[in-house]
Every structure is written in structure tokens, then in C-alpha cells.
Amino acid sequence: MDLQLKGKRALITGGSVGIGLAVAEALAAEGVNLILCARNLSRLEEESRKIATKFQVEVDCFQVDVSQQDQLEHFIQKITQNYQSLDILINNAGQGTNEKIESAPDDRWYYYWDLHVMAAVRLSRGLLPLLKINGGVILNNSSICAVQPLGYEPIYNTTKAALSMFSKCLANEYISYGIRVNTVNPGLIITPDWRKTAKDLGEKEGISADEYLDRLAKDYTPIGRFGTPEELANFFVFLCSPMASYSVGSTYYIDGGWLNVVK
Ligand code: NDP
């Protein structure tokens, strides 16, 4: 299938590792030029160079903390000045949390609200002039936790639920500009961060990281294993393509069957 993506330009937040990096590579493999951002500049620059060399596409990278309004506004200004149009925006940057509601202070809530919700609001709003030039695609990387909460991360569950609702409202509004907005809700996707967590928690129980991950996946998912970032990235790429032209305002679960209801 020709996905008709060659020569398009995509901006991916958190494109330096994990899911964002896999999506960046998968889009680059289709000939998409990239704008990547993250906080750790050296890692971002290294991955950007590798992608540009391997796939012969343009990859520009910017050090931005997307949870910080001033940095994001500055970033949006630079993008608007430097690029004539943008075809794809992927709001991916995010992070799990670990807290009890009774003891989590307000600033913790506000940080994740800014990271998971306001970054997507600000980028979708600020980049609209560029996105509507050719008609574009916005994908919001939420989580299965938006509808099926994990007990240890109420702030993550709540802010991801808000991102999903924002995404639906955005889809309704922006389709009049020819911009398709959808949400992806991943389940367990193996990333370096998961491996580190599994090593730490496994050690406490006297089991290896692999044993810890394997048990977790078998407990949670009918498929009995973690997904790879690449398996998920394929799905993102398809949703970015004009071949998904009738897909608007939907939420797609890529979770090995973990979602426990019919939706
Ligand atoms: P990783 O921790 O592997 O990668 C996160 C990426 O986001 C990195 O590039 C990181 O770079 C960047 N990032 C984090 N915080 C910020 C910030 N404040 N400003 C700019 N960039 C930032 O995470 P995953 O790949 O696992 O997760 C990606 C998304 O997928 C997240 O939104 C997550 O909630 C979601 N998700 C992940 C699942 C999983 O199982 N892995 C399951 C469901 C959803 P840097 O640190 O340099 O800023």
C-alpha cells in the first residue's frame, strides 16, 4: 500500500526515545521530514542524526520542555517562522506518575496537566495556521489508563482522560479545516523506561527484569506480552496517511486485548 506520505513534514513531541522515537523512524521510513523536540538535547541530536542518515530525510530538533508555557510559545514562534507548512502533529511527550491523592500537592497536578493536556492544547492552537495550509493530521498519544485506571497513578489517569476528551473536541472543531484528529491509547509498550522500572522492582522481589515484565504482561493482557514501540508506530503511520481519510475523532486501543470492556 502506498501511504502517500513522502515529502510531508511531521512534528513529534518526545521524539528522542521510546514510542516517539519509533514513530519518528517509521514516518521517516515513509519519506516524512521531521521536527523533533524533547528536553535532553544530546540524546535528541544523536537520534536525529541517525534518522537523517538512515532514511535520507530532513530532521530538525529543538530542546523544549513542553510542560513550560514560555518555552512552548517560543518553540511555536520558531516553527511558524521557519516552516511554510506542517502536515502532521503528534502530541506524544508524557510520563507516568506515582502518588496517593491524599498526599499529592497541587503543583504535581498542575505539572502533569501542563504536560499531558496544555501542551497539546497550545501546540494544536499555535500551529493551526501551518496545519491548515495543506489540511493535516493531529494524533494525541493518550493511554489505556484514560479509561481503565491503574491504581498507583491517579494524576496520570486523570490527565490522560482529559487529553482524550480534548482530542475529541479538537477533532470536531478542526475537521472544518481539513485537519483529522484522532487519539491512540496504547497498553503495555516496552520502552527503556519500563525496563529500568522492571529492573528496580524485580530486584526487590529477587526476580529479573524480564521475569517481572513477563509476569506483568501475563497478568494484564490476553496476548500475554508487551507490545514493541515499532508495533505501535505502524498504527500511528497508518493514521497519519491519507489512506485513513475517514478516520476522525476516534480512539484506537493498541493494547494486546487489555481493555476490559466493549467500547
Ligand atoms: P519515554 O519515557 O520512553 O519517552 C518520553 C519522551 O518524551 C522522551 O523523548 C522524553 O525526552 C520526552 N519528554 C518527556 N517529558 C517531556 C517534557 N516535559 N517536554 C518535552 N519532552 C518530554 O516514554 P514512552 O515512549 O513510554 O511514552 C510516550 C507516550 O506514550 C507518553 O505520553 C506515555 O504516557 C504514552 N504511553 C506509554 C505507554 C507505555 O507502555 N510505554 C502506554 C500508554 C501510553 P526528554 O526526557 O529528553 O524530555
PDB file of N, CA and C and ligand atoms in Angstrom, residues 13-20 37-41 43 64-67 91-96 111 115-116 141-144 156 160 185-194 226, ligand 1:
ATOM      1  N   THR A  13       6.432  15.506  19.519  1.00  0.00           N
ATOM      2  CA  THR A  13       6.976  15.865  20.833  1.00  0.00           C
ATOM      3  C   THR A  13       7.466  14.575  21.507  1.00  0.00           C
ATOM      4  N   GLY A  14       8.607  14.676  22.189  1.00  0.00           N
ATOM      5  CA  GLY A  14       9.159  13.472  22.821  1.00  0.00           C
ATOM      6  C   GLY A  14       9.589  12.449  21.790  1.00  0.00           C
ATOM      7  N   GLY A  15      10.320  12.921  20.777  1.00  0.00           N
ATOM      8  CA  GLY A  15      10.702  12.009  19.691  1.00  0.00           C
ATOM      9  C   GLY A  15      12.082  11.398  19.848  1.00  0.00           C
ATOM     10  N   SER A  16      12.647  11.430  21.057  1.00  0.00           N
ATOM     11  CA  SER A  16      14.043  11.005  21.211  1.00  0.00           C
ATOM     12  C   SER A  16      14.231   9.598  21.770  1.00  0.00           C
ATOM     13  N   VAL A  17      13.162   8.968  22.220  1.00  0.00           N
ATOM     14  CA  VAL A  17      13.294   7.615  22.801  1.00  0.00           C
ATOM     15  C   VAL A  17      11.900   6.994  22.845  1.00  0.00           C
ATOM     16  N   GLY A  18      11.835   5.693  23.046  1.00  0.00           N
ATOM     17  CA  GLY A  18      10.540   5.026  23.263  1.00  0.00           C
ATOM     18  C   GLY A  18       9.605   5.142  22.073  1.00  0.00           C
ATOM     19  N   ILE A  19       8.339   5.384  22.369  1.00  0.00           N
ATOM     20  CA  ILE A  19       7.300   5.385  21.333  1.00  0.00           C
ATOM     21  C   ILE A  19       7.528   6.525  20.336  1.00  0.00           C
ATOM     22  N   GLY A  20       7.849   7.712  20.846  1.00  0.00           N
ATOM     23  CA  GLY A  20       8.039   8.861  19.951  1.00  0.00           C
ATOM     24  C   GLY A  20       9.154   8.620  18.949  1.00  0.00           C
ATOM     25  N   CYS A  37      11.176  17.267  19.227  1.00  0.00           N
ATOM     26  CA  CYS A  37      11.570  18.040  20.407  1.00  0.00           C
ATOM     27  C   CYS A  37      11.563  17.154  21.646  1.00  0.00           C
ATOM     28  N   ALA A  38      12.390  17.543  22.608  1.00  0.00           N
ATOM     29  CA  ALA A  38      12.481  16.868  23.914  1.00  0.00           C
ATOM     30  C   ALA A  38      13.341  17.765  24.794  1.00  0.00           C
ATOM     31  N   ARG A  39      13.540  17.359  26.052  1.00  0.00           N
ATOM     32  CA  ARG A  39      14.342  18.191  26.957  1.00  0.00           C
ATOM     33  C   ARG A  39      15.835  17.871  26.864  1.00  0.00           C
ATOM     34  N   ASN A  40      16.176  16.605  26.789  1.00  0.00           N
ATOM     35  CA  ASN A  40      17.587  16.191  26.762  1.00  0.00           C
ATOM     36  C   ASN A  40      18.132  16.343  25.333  1.00  0.00           C
ATOM     37  N   LEU A  41      18.872  17.441  25.123  1.00  0.00           N
ATOM     38  CA  LEU A  41      19.271  17.804  23.759  1.00  0.00           C
ATOM     39  C   LEU A  41      20.272  16.826  23.164  1.00  0.00           C
ATOM     40  N   ARG A  43      20.733  13.588  23.595  1.00  0.00           N
ATOM     41  CA  ARG A  43      20.084  12.364  23.111  1.00  0.00           C
ATOM     42  C   ARG A  43      19.259  12.659  21.849  1.00  0.00           C
ATOM     43  N   VAL A  64      13.037  21.551  24.063  1.00  0.00           N
ATOM     44  CA  VAL A  64      11.852  22.214  24.615  1.00  0.00           C
ATOM     45  C   VAL A  64      11.288  21.357  25.742  1.00  0.00           C
ATOM     46  N   ASP A  65      10.933  21.993  26.842  1.00  0.00           N
ATOM     47  CA  ASP A  65      10.124  21.326  27.852  1.00  0.00           C
ATOM     48  C   ASP A  65       8.676  21.723  27.562  1.00  0.00           C
ATOM     49  N   VAL A  66       7.904  20.789  27.027  1.00  0.00           N
ATOM     50  CA  VAL A  66       6.555  21.145  26.548  1.00  0.00           C
ATOM     51  C   VAL A  66       5.579  21.429  27.693  1.00  0.00           C
ATOM     52  N   SER A  67       6.002  21.156  28.931  1.00  0.00           N
ATOM     53  CA  SER A  67       5.133  21.481  30.071  1.00  0.00           C
ATOM     54  C   SER A  67       5.255  22.951  30.469  1.00  0.00           C
ATOM     55  N   ASN A  91       1.280  14.715  19.385  1.00  0.00           N
ATOM     56  CA  ASN A  91       1.462  15.081  20.794  1.00  0.00           C
ATOM     57  C   ASN A  91       1.713  13.796  21.576  1.00  0.00           C
ATOM     58  N   ASN A  92       2.996  13.534  21.791  1.00  0.00           N
ATOM     59  CA  ASN A  92       3.402  12.249  22.382  1.00  0.00           C
ATOM     60  C   ASN A  92       4.062  12.381  23.744  1.00  0.00           C
ATOM     61  N   ALA A  93       4.776  13.490  23.994  1.00  0.00           N
ATOM     62  CA  ALA A  93       5.559  13.591  25.234  1.00  0.00           C
ATOM     63  C   ALA A  93       4.660  13.367  26.450  1.00  0.00           C
ATOM     64  N   GLY A  94       5.111  12.537  27.350  1.00  0.00           N
ATOM     65  CA  GLY A  94       4.322  12.260  28.550  1.00  0.00           C
ATOM     66  C   GLY A  94       5.078  11.321  29.453  1.00  0.00           C
ATOM     67  N   GLN A  95       4.527  11.115  30.639  1.00  0.00           N
ATOM     68  CA  GLN A  95       5.245  10.345  31.659  1.00  0.00           C
ATOM     69  C   GLN A  95       4.254   9.813  32.681  1.00  0.00           C
ATOM     70  N   GLY A  96       4.484   8.587  33.124  1.00  0.00           N
ATOM     71  CA  GLY A  96       3.650   8.014  34.174  1.00  0.00           C
ATOM     72  C   GLY A  96       3.895   8.710  35.510  1.00  0.00           C
ATOM     73  N   TYR A 111       1.641  20.232  37.079  1.00  0.00           N
ATOM     74  CA  TYR A 111       2.724  19.855  36.160  1.00  0.00           C
ATOM     75  C   TYR A 111       2.192  18.887  35.100  1.00  0.00           C
ATOM     76  N   LEU A 115       1.762  19.093  31.086  1.00  0.00           N
ATOM     77  CA  LEU A 115       2.475  18.151  30.214  1.00  0.00           C
ATOM     78  C   LEU A 115       1.512  17.387  29.304  1.00  0.00           C
ATOM     79  N   HIS A 116       0.455  16.842  29.876  1.00  0.00           N
ATOM     80  CA  HIS A 116      -0.410  15.943  29.093  1.00  0.00           C
ATOM     81  C   HIS A 116      -1.539  16.663  28.367  1.00  0.00           C
ATOM     82  N   ASN A 141      -1.270  11.020  21.703  1.00  0.00           N
ATOM     83  CA  ASN A 141      -0.916   9.748  22.328  1.00  0.00           C
ATOM     84  C   ASN A 141      -1.382   9.789  23.777  1.00  0.00           C
ATOM     85  N   SER A 142      -2.514   9.170  24.029  1.00  0.00           N
ATOM     86  CA  SER A 142      -3.069   9.171  25.389  1.00  0.00           C
ATOM     87  C   SER A 142      -2.637   7.892  26.094  1.00  0.00           C
ATOM     88  N   SER A 143      -3.568   7.065  26.527  1.00  0.00           N
ATOM     89  CA  SER A 143      -3.216   5.817  27.210  1.00  0.00           C
ATOM     90  C   SER A 143      -4.492   5.049  27.504  1.00  0.00           C
ATOM     91  N   ILE A 144      -4.364   3.753  27.608  1.00  0.00           N
ATOM     92  CA  ILE A 144      -5.497   2.950  28.065  1.00  0.00           C
ATOM     93  C   ILE A 144      -5.949   3.420  29.456  1.00  0.00           C
ATOM     94  N   TYR A 156      -1.869  10.615  36.461  1.00  0.00           N
ATOM     95  CA  TYR A 156      -1.698  10.174  35.064  1.00  0.00           C
ATOM     96  C   TYR A 156      -3.059   9.809  34.467  1.00  0.00           C
ATOM     97  N   LYS A 160      -4.669  12.021  31.419  1.00  0.00           N
ATOM     98  CA  LYS A 160      -4.811  11.341  30.121  1.00  0.00           C
ATOM     99  C   LYS A 160      -6.289  11.286  29.703  1.00  0.00           C
ATOM    100  N   ASN A 185      -4.616   5.040  22.193  1.00  0.00           N
ATOM    101  CA  ASN A 185      -4.499   4.604  23.588  1.00  0.00           C
ATOM    102  C   ASN A 185      -3.662   3.330  23.669  1.00  0.00           C
ATOM    103  N   PRO A 186      -2.364   3.461  23.865  1.00  0.00           N
ATOM    104  CA  PRO A 186      -1.541   2.247  23.987  1.00  0.00           C
ATOM    105  C   PRO A 186      -1.764   1.562  25.334  1.00  0.00           C
ATOM    106  N   GLY A 187      -1.457   0.252  25.325  1.00  0.00           N
ATOM    107  CA  GLY A 187      -1.450  -0.515  26.587  1.00  0.00           C
ATOM    108  C   GLY A 187      -0.013  -0.613  27.077  1.00  0.00           C
ATOM    109  N   LEU A 188       0.488  -1.841  27.237  1.00  0.00           N
ATOM    110  CA  LEU A 188       1.863  -2.031  27.718  1.00  0.00           C
ATOM    111  C   LEU A 188       2.822  -2.055  26.538  1.00  0.00           C
ATOM    112  N   ILE A 189       3.623  -1.006  26.416  1.00  0.00           N
ATOM    113  CA  ILE A 189       4.587  -0.919  25.314  1.00  0.00           C
ATOM    114  C   ILE A 189       5.986  -0.863  25.921  1.00  0.00           C
ATOM    115  N   ILE A 190       6.817  -1.788  25.496  1.00  0.00           N
ATOM    116  CA  ILE A 190       8.127  -1.895  26.145  1.00  0.00           C
ATOM    117  C   ILE A 190       9.075  -0.768  25.681  1.00  0.00           C
ATOM    118  N   THR A 191       9.535   0.012  26.650  1.00  0.00           N
ATOM    119  CA  THR A 191      10.446   1.135  26.376  1.00  0.00           C
ATOM    120  C   THR A 191      11.601   1.032  27.383  1.00  0.00           C
ATOM    121  N   PRO A 192      12.689   1.776  27.160  1.00  0.00           N
ATOM    122  CA  PRO A 192      13.802   1.730  28.120  1.00  0.00           C
ATOM    123  C   PRO A 192      13.345   2.048  29.550  1.00  0.00           C
ATOM    124  N   ASP A 193      12.372   2.941  29.661  1.00  0.00           N
ATOM    125  CA  ASP A 193      11.897   3.313  30.991  1.00  0.00           C
ATOM    126  C   ASP A 193      11.212   2.131  31.707  1.00  0.00           C
ATOM    127  N   TRP A 194      10.420   1.372  30.951  1.00  0.00           N
ATOM    128  CA  TRP A 194       9.787   0.182  31.538  1.00  0.00           C
ATOM    129  C   TRP A 194      10.867  -0.819  31.992  1.00  0.00           C
ATOM    130  N   PHE A 226       4.279  -7.661  26.316  1.00  0.00           N
ATOM    131  CA  PHE A 226       4.334  -6.238  25.975  1.00  0.00           C
ATOM    132  C   PHE A 226       4.315  -6.087  24.452  1.00  0.00           C
TER     133      PHE A 226
HETATM  134  P1  NDP B   1       9.585   7.548  27.258  1.00  0.00           P
HETATM  135  O1  NDP B   1       9.876   7.983  28.645  1.00  0.00           O
HETATM  136  O2  NDP B   1      10.290   6.392  26.670  1.00  0.00           O
HETATM  137  O3  NDP B   1       9.775   8.810  26.273  1.00  0.00           O
HETATM  138  C1  NDP B   1       9.174  10.038  26.570  1.00  0.00           C
HETATM  139  C2  NDP B   1       9.618  11.064  25.557  1.00  0.00           C
HETATM  140  O4  NDP B   1       9.025  12.319  25.887  1.00  0.00           O
HETATM  141  C3  NDP B   1      11.119  11.295  25.560  1.00  0.00           C
HETATM  142  O5  NDP B   1      11.556  11.684  24.284  1.00  0.00           O
HETATM  143  C4  NDP B   1      11.284  12.450  26.555  1.00  0.00           C
HETATM  144  O6  NDP B   1      12.512  13.108  26.293  1.00  0.00           O
HETATM  145  C5  NDP B   1      10.033  13.273  26.175  1.00  0.00           C
HETATM  146  N1  NDP B   1       9.532  14.124  27.248  1.00  0.00           N
HETATM  147  C6  NDP B   1       9.138  13.762  28.483  1.00  0.00           C
HETATM  148  N2  NDP B   1       8.753  14.842  29.189  1.00  0.00           N
HETATM  149  C7  NDP B   1       8.907  15.913  28.364  1.00  0.00           C
HETATM  150  C8  NDP B   1       8.691  17.294  28.504  1.00  0.00           C
HETATM  151  N3  NDP B   1       8.269  17.818  29.655  1.00  0.00           N
HETATM  152  N4  NDP B   1       8.944  18.101  27.461  1.00  0.00           N
HETATM  153  C9  NDP B   1       9.407  17.583  26.281  1.00  0.00           C
HETATM  154  N5  NDP B   1       9.631  16.273  26.095  1.00  0.00           N
HETATM  155  C10 NDP B   1       9.394  15.455  27.121  1.00  0.00           C
HETATM  156  O7  NDP B   1       8.001   7.336  27.211  1.00  0.00           O
HETATM  157  P2  NDP B   1       7.096   6.385  26.300  1.00  0.00           P
HETATM  158  O8  NDP B   1       7.652   6.293  24.941  1.00  0.00           O
HETATM  159  O9  NDP B   1       6.796   5.178  27.078  1.00  0.00           O
HETATM  160  O10 NDP B   1       5.751   7.250  26.295  1.00  0.00           O
HETATM  161  C11 NDP B   1       5.423   8.142  25.259  1.00  0.00           C
HETATM  162  C12 NDP B   1       3.953   8.496  25.425  1.00  0.00           C
HETATM  163  O11 NDP B   1       3.178   7.294  25.353  1.00  0.00           O
HETATM  164  C13 NDP B   1       3.620   9.146  26.781  1.00  0.00           C
HETATM  165  O12 NDP B   1       2.680  10.166  26.587  1.00  0.00           O
HETATM  166  C14 NDP B   1       3.015   7.991  27.565  1.00  0.00           C
HETATM  167  O13 NDP B   1       2.097   8.453  28.529  1.00  0.00           O
HETATM  168  C15 NDP B   1       2.316   7.219  26.466  1.00  0.00           C
HETATM  169  N6  NDP B   1       2.071   5.817  26.817  1.00  0.00           N
HETATM  170  C16 NDP B   1       3.118   4.950  27.018  1.00  0.00           C
HETATM  171  C17 NDP B   1       2.857   3.629  27.337  1.00  0.00           C
HETATM  172  C18 NDP B   1       3.937   2.616  27.539  1.00  0.00           C
HETATM  173  O14 NDP B   1       3.650   1.488  27.962  1.00  0.00           O
HETATM  174  N7  NDP B   1       5.177   2.900  27.246  1.00  0.00           N
HETATM  175  C19 NDP B   1       1.477   3.148  27.492  1.00  0.00           C
HETATM  176  C20 NDP B   1       0.475   4.147  27.279  1.00  0.00           C
HETATM  177  C21 NDP B   1       0.777   5.423  26.943  1.00  0.00           C
HETATM  178  P3  NDP B   1      13.234  14.007  27.442  1.00  0.00           P
HETATM  179  O15 NDP B   1      13.213  13.204  28.705  1.00  0.00           O
HETATM  180  O16 NDP B   1      14.589  14.275  26.891  1.00  0.00           O
HETATM  181  O17 NDP B   1      12.414  15.257  27.551  1.00  0.00           O
END
